[in-house]
PDB file of C-alpha atoms and ligand atoms in Angstrom:
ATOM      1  CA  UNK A   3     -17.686  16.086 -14.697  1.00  0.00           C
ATOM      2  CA  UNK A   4     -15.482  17.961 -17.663  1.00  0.00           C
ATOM      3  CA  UNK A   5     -13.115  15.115 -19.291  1.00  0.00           C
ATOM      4  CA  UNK A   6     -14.516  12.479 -16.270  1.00  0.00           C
ATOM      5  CA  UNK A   7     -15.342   9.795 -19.455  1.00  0.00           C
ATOM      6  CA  UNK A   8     -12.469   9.997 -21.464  1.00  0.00           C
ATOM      7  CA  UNK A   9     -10.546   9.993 -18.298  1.00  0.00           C
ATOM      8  CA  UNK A  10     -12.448   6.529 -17.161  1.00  0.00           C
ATOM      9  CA  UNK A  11     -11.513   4.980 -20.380  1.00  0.00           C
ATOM     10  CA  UNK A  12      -7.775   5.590 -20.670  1.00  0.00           C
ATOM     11  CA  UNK A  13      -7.869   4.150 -17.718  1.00  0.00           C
ATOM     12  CA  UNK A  14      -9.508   0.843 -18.649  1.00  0.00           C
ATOM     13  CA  UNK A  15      -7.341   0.400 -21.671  1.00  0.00           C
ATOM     14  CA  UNK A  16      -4.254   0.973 -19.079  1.00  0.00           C
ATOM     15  CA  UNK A  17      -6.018  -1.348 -16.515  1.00  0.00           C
ATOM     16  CA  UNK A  18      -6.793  -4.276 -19.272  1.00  0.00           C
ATOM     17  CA  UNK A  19      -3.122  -4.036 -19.919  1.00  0.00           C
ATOM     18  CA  UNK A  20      -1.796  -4.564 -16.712  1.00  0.00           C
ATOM     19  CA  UNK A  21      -4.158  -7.573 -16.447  1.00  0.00           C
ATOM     20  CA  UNK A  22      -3.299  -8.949 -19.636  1.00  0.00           C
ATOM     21  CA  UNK A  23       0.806  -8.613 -18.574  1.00  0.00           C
ATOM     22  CA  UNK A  24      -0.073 -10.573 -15.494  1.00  0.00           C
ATOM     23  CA  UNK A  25      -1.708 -13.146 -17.258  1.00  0.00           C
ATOM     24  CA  UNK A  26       1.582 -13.746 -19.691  1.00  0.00           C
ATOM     25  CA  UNK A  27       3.795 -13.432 -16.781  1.00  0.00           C
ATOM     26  CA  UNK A  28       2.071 -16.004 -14.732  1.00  0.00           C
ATOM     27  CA  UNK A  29       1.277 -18.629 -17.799  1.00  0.00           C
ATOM     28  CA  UNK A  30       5.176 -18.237 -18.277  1.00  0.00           C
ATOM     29  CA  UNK A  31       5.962 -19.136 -14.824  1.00  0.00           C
ATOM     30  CA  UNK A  32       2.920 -21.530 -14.541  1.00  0.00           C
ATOM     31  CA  UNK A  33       1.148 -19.556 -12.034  1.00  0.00           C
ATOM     32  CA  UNK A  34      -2.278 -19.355 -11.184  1.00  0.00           C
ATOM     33  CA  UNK A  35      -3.127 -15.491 -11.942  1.00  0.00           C
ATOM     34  CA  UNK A  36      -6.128 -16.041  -8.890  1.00  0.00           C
ATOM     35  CA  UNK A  37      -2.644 -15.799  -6.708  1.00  0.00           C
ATOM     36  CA  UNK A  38      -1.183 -11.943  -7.745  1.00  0.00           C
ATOM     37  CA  UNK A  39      -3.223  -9.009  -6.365  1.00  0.00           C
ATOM     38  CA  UNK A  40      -3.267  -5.716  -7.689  1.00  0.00           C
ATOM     39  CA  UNK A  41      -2.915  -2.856  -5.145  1.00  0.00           C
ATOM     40  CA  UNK A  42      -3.722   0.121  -7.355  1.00  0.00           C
ATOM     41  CA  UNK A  43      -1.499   3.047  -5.422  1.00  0.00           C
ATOM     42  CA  UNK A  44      -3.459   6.034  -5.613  1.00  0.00           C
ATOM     43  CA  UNK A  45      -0.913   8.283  -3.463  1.00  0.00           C
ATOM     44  CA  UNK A  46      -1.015  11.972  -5.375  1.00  0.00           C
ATOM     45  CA  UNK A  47      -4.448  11.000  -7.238  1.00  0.00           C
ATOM     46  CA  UNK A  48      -7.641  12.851  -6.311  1.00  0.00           C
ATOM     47  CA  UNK A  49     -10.925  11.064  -5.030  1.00  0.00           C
ATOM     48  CA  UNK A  50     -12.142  11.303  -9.014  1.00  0.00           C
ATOM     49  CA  UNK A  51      -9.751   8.701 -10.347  1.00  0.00           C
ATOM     50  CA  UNK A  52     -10.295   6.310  -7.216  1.00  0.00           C
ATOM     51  CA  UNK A  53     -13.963   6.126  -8.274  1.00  0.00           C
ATOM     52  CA  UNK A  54     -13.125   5.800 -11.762  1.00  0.00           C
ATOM     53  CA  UNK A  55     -10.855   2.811 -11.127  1.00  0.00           C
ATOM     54  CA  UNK A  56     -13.691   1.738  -8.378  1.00  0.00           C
ATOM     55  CA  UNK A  57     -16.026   1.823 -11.821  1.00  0.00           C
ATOM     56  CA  UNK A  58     -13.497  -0.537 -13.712  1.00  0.00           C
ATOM     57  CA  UNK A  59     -14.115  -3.216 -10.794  1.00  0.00           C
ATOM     58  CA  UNK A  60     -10.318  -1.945  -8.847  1.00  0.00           C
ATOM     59  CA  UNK A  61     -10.856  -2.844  -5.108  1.00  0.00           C
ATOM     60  CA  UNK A  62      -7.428  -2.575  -3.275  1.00  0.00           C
ATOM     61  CA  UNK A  63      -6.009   0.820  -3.221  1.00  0.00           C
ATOM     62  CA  UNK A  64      -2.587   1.864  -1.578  1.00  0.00           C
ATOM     63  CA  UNK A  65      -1.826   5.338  -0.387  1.00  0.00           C
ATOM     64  CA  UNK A  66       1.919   5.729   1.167  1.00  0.00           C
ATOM     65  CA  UNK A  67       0.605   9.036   3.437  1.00  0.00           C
ATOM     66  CA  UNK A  68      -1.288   8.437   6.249  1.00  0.00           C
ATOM     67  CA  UNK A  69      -2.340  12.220   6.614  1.00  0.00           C
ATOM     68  CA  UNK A  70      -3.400  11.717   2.607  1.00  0.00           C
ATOM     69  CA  UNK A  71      -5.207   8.493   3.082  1.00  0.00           C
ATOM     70  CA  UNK A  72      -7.193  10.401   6.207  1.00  0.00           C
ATOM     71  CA  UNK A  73      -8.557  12.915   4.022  1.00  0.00           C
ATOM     72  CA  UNK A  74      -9.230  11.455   0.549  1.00  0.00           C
ATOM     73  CA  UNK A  75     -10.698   8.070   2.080  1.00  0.00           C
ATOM     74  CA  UNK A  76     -13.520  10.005   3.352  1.00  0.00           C
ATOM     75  CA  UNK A  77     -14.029  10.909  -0.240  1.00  0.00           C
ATOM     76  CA  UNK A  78     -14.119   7.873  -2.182  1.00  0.00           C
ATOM     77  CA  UNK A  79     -16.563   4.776  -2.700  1.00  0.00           C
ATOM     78  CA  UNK A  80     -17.115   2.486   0.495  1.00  0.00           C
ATOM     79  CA  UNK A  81     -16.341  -0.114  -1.354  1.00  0.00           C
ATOM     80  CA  UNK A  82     -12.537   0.406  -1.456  1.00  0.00           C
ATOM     81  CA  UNK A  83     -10.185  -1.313   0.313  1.00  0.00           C
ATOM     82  CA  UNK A  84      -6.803   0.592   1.256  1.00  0.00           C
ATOM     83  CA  UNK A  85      -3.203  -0.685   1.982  1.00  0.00           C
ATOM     84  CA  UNK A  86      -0.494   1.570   3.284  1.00  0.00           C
ATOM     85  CA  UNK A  87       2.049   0.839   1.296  1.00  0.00           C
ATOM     86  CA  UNK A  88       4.923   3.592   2.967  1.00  0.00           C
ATOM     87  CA  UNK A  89       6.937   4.656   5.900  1.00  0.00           C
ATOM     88  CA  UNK A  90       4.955   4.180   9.098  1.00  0.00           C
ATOM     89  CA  UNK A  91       6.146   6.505  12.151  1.00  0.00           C
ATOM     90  CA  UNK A  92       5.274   4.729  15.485  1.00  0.00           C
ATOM     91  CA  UNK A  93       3.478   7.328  16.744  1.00  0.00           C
ATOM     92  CA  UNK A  94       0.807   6.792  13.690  1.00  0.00           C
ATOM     93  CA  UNK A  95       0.009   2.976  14.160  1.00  0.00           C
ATOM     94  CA  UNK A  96      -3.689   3.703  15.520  1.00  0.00           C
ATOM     95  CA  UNK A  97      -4.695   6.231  12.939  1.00  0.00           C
ATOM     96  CA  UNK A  98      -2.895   3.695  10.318  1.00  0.00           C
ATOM     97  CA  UNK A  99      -5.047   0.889  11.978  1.00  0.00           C
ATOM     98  CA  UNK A 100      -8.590   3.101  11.716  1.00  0.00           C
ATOM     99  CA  UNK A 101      -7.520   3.356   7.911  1.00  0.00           C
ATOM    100  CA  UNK A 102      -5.799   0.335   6.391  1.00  0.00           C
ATOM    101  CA  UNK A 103      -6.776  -3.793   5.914  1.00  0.00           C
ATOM    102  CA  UNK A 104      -3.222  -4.165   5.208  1.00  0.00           C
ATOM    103  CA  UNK A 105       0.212  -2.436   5.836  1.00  0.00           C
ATOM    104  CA  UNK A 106       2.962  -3.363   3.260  1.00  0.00           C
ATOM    105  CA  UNK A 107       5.611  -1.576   4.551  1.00  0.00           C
ATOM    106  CA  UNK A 108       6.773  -3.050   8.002  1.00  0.00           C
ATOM    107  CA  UNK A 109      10.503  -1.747   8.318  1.00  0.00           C
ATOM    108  CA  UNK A 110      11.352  -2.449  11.855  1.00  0.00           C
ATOM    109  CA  UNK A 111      10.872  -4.301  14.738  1.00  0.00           C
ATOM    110  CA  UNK A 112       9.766  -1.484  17.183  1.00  0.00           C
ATOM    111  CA  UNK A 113       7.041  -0.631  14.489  1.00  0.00           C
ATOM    112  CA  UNK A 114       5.690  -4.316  14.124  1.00  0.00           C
ATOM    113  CA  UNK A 115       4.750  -4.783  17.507  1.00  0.00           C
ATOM    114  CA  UNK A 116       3.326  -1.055  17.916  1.00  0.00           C
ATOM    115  CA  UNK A 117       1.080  -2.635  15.148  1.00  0.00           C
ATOM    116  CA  UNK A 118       0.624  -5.304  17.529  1.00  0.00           C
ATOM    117  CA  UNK A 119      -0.614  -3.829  20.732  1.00  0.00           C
ATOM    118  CA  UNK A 120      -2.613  -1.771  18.273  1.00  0.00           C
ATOM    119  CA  UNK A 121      -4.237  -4.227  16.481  1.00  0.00           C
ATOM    120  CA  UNK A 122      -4.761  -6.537  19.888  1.00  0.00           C
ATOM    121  CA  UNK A 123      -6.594  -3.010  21.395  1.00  0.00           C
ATOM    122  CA  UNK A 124      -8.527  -2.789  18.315  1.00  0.00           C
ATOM    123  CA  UNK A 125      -9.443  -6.346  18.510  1.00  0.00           C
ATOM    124  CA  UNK A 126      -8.334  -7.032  15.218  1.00  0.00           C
ATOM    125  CA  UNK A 127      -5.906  -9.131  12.826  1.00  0.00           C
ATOM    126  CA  UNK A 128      -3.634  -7.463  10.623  1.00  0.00           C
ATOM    127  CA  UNK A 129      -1.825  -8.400   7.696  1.00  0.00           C
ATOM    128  CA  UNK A 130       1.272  -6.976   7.287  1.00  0.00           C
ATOM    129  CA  UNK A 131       4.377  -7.055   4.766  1.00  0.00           C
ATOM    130  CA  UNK A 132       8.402  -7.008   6.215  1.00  0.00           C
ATOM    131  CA  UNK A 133       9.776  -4.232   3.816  1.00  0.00           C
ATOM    132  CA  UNK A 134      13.513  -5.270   2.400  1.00  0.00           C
ATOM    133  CA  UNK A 135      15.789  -3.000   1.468  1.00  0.00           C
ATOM    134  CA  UNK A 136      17.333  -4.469  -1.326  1.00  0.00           C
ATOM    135  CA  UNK A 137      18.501  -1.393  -2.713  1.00  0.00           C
ATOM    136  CA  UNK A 138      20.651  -0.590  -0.249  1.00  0.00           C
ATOM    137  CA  UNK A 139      22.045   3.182  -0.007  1.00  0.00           C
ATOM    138  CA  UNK A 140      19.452   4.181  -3.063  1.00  0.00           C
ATOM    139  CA  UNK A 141      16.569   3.621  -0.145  1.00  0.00           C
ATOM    140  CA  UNK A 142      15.898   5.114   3.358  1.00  0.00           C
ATOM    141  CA  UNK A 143      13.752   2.447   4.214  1.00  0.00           C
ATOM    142  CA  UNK A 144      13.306  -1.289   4.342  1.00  0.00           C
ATOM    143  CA  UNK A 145      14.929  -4.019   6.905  1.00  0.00           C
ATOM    144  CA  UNK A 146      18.651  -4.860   6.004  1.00  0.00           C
ATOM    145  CA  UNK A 147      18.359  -8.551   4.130  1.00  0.00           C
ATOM    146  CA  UNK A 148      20.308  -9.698   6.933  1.00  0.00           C
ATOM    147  CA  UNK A 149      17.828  -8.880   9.602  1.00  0.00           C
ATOM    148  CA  UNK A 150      14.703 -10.001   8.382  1.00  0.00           C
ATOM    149  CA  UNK A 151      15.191 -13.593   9.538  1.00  0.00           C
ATOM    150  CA  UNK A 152      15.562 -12.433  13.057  1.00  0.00           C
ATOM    151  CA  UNK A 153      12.581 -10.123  12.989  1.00  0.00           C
ATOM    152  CA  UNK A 154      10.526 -13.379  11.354  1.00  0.00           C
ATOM    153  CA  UNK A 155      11.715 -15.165  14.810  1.00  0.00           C
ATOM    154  CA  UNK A 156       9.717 -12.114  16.581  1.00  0.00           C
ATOM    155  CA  UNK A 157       6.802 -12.746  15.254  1.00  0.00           C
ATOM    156  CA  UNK A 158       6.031 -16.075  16.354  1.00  0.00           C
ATOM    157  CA  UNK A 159       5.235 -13.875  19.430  1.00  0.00           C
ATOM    158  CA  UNK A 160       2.626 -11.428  17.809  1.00  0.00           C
ATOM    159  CA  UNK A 161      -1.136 -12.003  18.495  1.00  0.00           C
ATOM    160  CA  UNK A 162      -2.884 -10.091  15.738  1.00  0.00           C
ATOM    161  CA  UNK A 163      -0.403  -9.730  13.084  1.00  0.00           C
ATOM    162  CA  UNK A 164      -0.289 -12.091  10.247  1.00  0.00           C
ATOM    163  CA  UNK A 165       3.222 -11.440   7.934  1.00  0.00           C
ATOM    164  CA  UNK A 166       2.237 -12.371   4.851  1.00  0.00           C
ATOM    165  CA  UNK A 167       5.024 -11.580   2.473  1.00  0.00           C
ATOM    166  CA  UNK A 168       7.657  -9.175   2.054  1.00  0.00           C
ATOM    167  CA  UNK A 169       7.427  -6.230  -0.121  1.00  0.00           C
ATOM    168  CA  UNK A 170      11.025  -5.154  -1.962  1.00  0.00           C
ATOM    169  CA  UNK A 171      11.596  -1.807  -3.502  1.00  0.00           C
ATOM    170  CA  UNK A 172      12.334  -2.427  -6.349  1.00  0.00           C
ATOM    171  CA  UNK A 173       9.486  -4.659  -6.712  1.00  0.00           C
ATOM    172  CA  UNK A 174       9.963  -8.402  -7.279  1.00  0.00           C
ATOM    173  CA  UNK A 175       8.801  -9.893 -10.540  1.00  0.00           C
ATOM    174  CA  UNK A 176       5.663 -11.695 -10.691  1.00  0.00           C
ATOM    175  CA  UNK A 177       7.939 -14.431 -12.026  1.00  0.00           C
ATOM    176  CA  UNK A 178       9.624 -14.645  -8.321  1.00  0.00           C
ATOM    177  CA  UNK A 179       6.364 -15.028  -6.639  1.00  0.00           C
ATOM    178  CA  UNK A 180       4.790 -11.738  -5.627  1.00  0.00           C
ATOM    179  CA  UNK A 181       1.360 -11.971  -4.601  1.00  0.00           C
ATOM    180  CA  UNK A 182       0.781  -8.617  -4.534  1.00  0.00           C
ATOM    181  CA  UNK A 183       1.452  -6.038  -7.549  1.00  0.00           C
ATOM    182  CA  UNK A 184       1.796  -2.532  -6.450  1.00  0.00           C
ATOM    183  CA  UNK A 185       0.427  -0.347  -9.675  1.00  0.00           C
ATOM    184  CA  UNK A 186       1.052   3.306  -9.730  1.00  0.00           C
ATOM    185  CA  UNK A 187       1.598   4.992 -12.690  1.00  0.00           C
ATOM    186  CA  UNK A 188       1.050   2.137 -14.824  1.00  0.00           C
ATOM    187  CA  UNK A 189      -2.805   2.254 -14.301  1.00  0.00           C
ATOM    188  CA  UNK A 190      -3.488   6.045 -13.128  1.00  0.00           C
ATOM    189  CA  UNK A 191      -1.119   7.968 -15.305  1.00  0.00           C
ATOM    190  CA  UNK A 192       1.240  10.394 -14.278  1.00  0.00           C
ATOM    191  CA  UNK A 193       1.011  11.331 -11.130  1.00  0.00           C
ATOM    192  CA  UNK A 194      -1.248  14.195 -10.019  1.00  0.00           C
ATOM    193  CA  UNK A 195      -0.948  16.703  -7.280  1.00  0.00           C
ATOM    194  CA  UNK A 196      -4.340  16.146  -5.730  1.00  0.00           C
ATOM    195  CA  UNK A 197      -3.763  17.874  -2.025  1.00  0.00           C
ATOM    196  CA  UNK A 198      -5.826  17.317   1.027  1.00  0.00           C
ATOM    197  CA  UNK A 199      -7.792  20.637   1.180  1.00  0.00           C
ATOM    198  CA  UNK A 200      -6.432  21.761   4.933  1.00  0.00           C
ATOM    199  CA  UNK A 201      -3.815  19.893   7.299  1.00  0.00           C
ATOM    200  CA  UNK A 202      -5.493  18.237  10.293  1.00  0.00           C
ATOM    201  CA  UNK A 203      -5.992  19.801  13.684  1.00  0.00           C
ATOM    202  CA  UNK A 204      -2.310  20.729  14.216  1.00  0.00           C
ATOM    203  CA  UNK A 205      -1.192  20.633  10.840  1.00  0.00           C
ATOM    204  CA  UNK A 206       1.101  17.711  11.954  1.00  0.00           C
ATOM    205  CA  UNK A 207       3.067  15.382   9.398  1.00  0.00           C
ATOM    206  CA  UNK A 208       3.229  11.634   9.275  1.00  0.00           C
ATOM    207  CA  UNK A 209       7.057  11.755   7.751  1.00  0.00           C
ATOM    208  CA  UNK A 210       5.851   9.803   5.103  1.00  0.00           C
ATOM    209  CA  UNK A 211       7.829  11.421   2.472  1.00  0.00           C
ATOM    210  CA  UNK A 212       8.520   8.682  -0.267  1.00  0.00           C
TER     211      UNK A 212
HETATM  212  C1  PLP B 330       4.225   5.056  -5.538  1.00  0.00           C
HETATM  213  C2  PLP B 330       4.460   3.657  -5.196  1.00  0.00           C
HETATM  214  C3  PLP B 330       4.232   2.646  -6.146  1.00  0.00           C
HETATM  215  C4  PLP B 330       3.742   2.934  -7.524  1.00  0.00           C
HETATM  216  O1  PLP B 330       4.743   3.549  -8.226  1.00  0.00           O
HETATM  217  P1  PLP B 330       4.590   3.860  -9.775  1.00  0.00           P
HETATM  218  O2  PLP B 330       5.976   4.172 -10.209  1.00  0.00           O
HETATM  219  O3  PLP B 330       3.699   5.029  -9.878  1.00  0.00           O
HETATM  220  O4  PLP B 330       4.018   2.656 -10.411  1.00  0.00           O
HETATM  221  C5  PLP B 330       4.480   1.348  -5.765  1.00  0.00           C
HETATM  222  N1  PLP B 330       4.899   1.033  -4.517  1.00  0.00           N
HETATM  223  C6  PLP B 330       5.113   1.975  -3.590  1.00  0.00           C
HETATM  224  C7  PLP B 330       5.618   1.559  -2.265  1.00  0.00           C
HETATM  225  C8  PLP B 330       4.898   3.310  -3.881  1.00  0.00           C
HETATM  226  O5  PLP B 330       5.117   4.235  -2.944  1.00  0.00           O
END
């Protein structure tokens, strides 16, 4: 493929980087680097640049569409392993389920036990992230800070779901503890307009619109 090489190696110098920044950040904080996952968020990037980052030994990838992720997963290595990591409509949980390991972007109660039932009918577990909105007005999404200790009550009740963490937009440092580093542009460059070729079977939309 035209430009396919020098693509693949901007990318590792951007990739060694990002490691390299997570290593400092965790020796500052005495952290054990094993502990912060990197979820490479491919949303807007074409099937090309997943492989290339597949090459470069990248195995979580995060898409924030679920209509996206349904057409470009197809596309890319088997070896990938994708995390939603946007708004979830209710009415998407069992397409989200067919799609993602993980779902970082939990932002009510309703939706966390849709994911629930879901994941119990799919016979699965399912690690999921509360999202905070700790941005308050600047963000349309994310629990209030004030109700995510209620919704944590909840989920002593779930069967499949395992909360694992929260996810904040704007991120968290890696010096207050995230375990899981959400990469965009940082790693893939600026970001592309890769389109899913046609809509689905009625051309519906999953509202994910961050
Ligand atoms: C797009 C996105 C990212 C990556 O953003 P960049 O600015 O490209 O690094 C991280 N988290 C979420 C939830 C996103 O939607």
């Amino acid at each position: 493929m035209l430009g396919g090489g020098l693509m693949v190696s901007g990318m590792a110098e951007r990739l060694q980087a990002v490691v390299a920044r997570m290593a400092r950040a965790c020796e500052r904080v005495g952290r054990d680097p094993a502990g912060v996952r990197m979820v490479a968020v491919s949303k807007t990037h074409g099937p090309a640049n997943v492989r290339a980052a597949c090459e470069l030994g990248v195995t979580v990838f995060g898409e924030n569409r679920v209509q996206e992720a349904r057409q470009k997963i197809p596309l890319c290595p088997g070896q990938a392993v994708w995390h939603l990591v946007g708004h979830l409509q209710t009415n998407k949980v069992r397409p989200a389920l067919a799609l993602f390991e993980m779902i970082h972007s939990v932002d009510s109660l309703k939706l966390l036990l849709a994911l629930d039932v879901a994941a119990d009918q799919a016979g699965r577990r399912l690690p999921v992230c509360l999202e905070v909105n700790v941005a308050g007005e600047a963000s349309k999404f994310g629990l209030p800070p004030d109700q995510v200790a209620g919704v944590l009550r909840e989920t002593a009740h779930l069967r499949r779901l395992d909360v694992v963490g929260l996810m904040a937009i704007p991120p968290v440092s890696v010096e207050e503890g995230a375990t899981w580093i959400r990469l965009g542009t940082v790693l893939f460059g600026r970001r592309d307009s890769w389109k899913p070729a046609r809509l689905p079977q009625g051309g519906e939309t999953d509202g994910g619109d961050q």
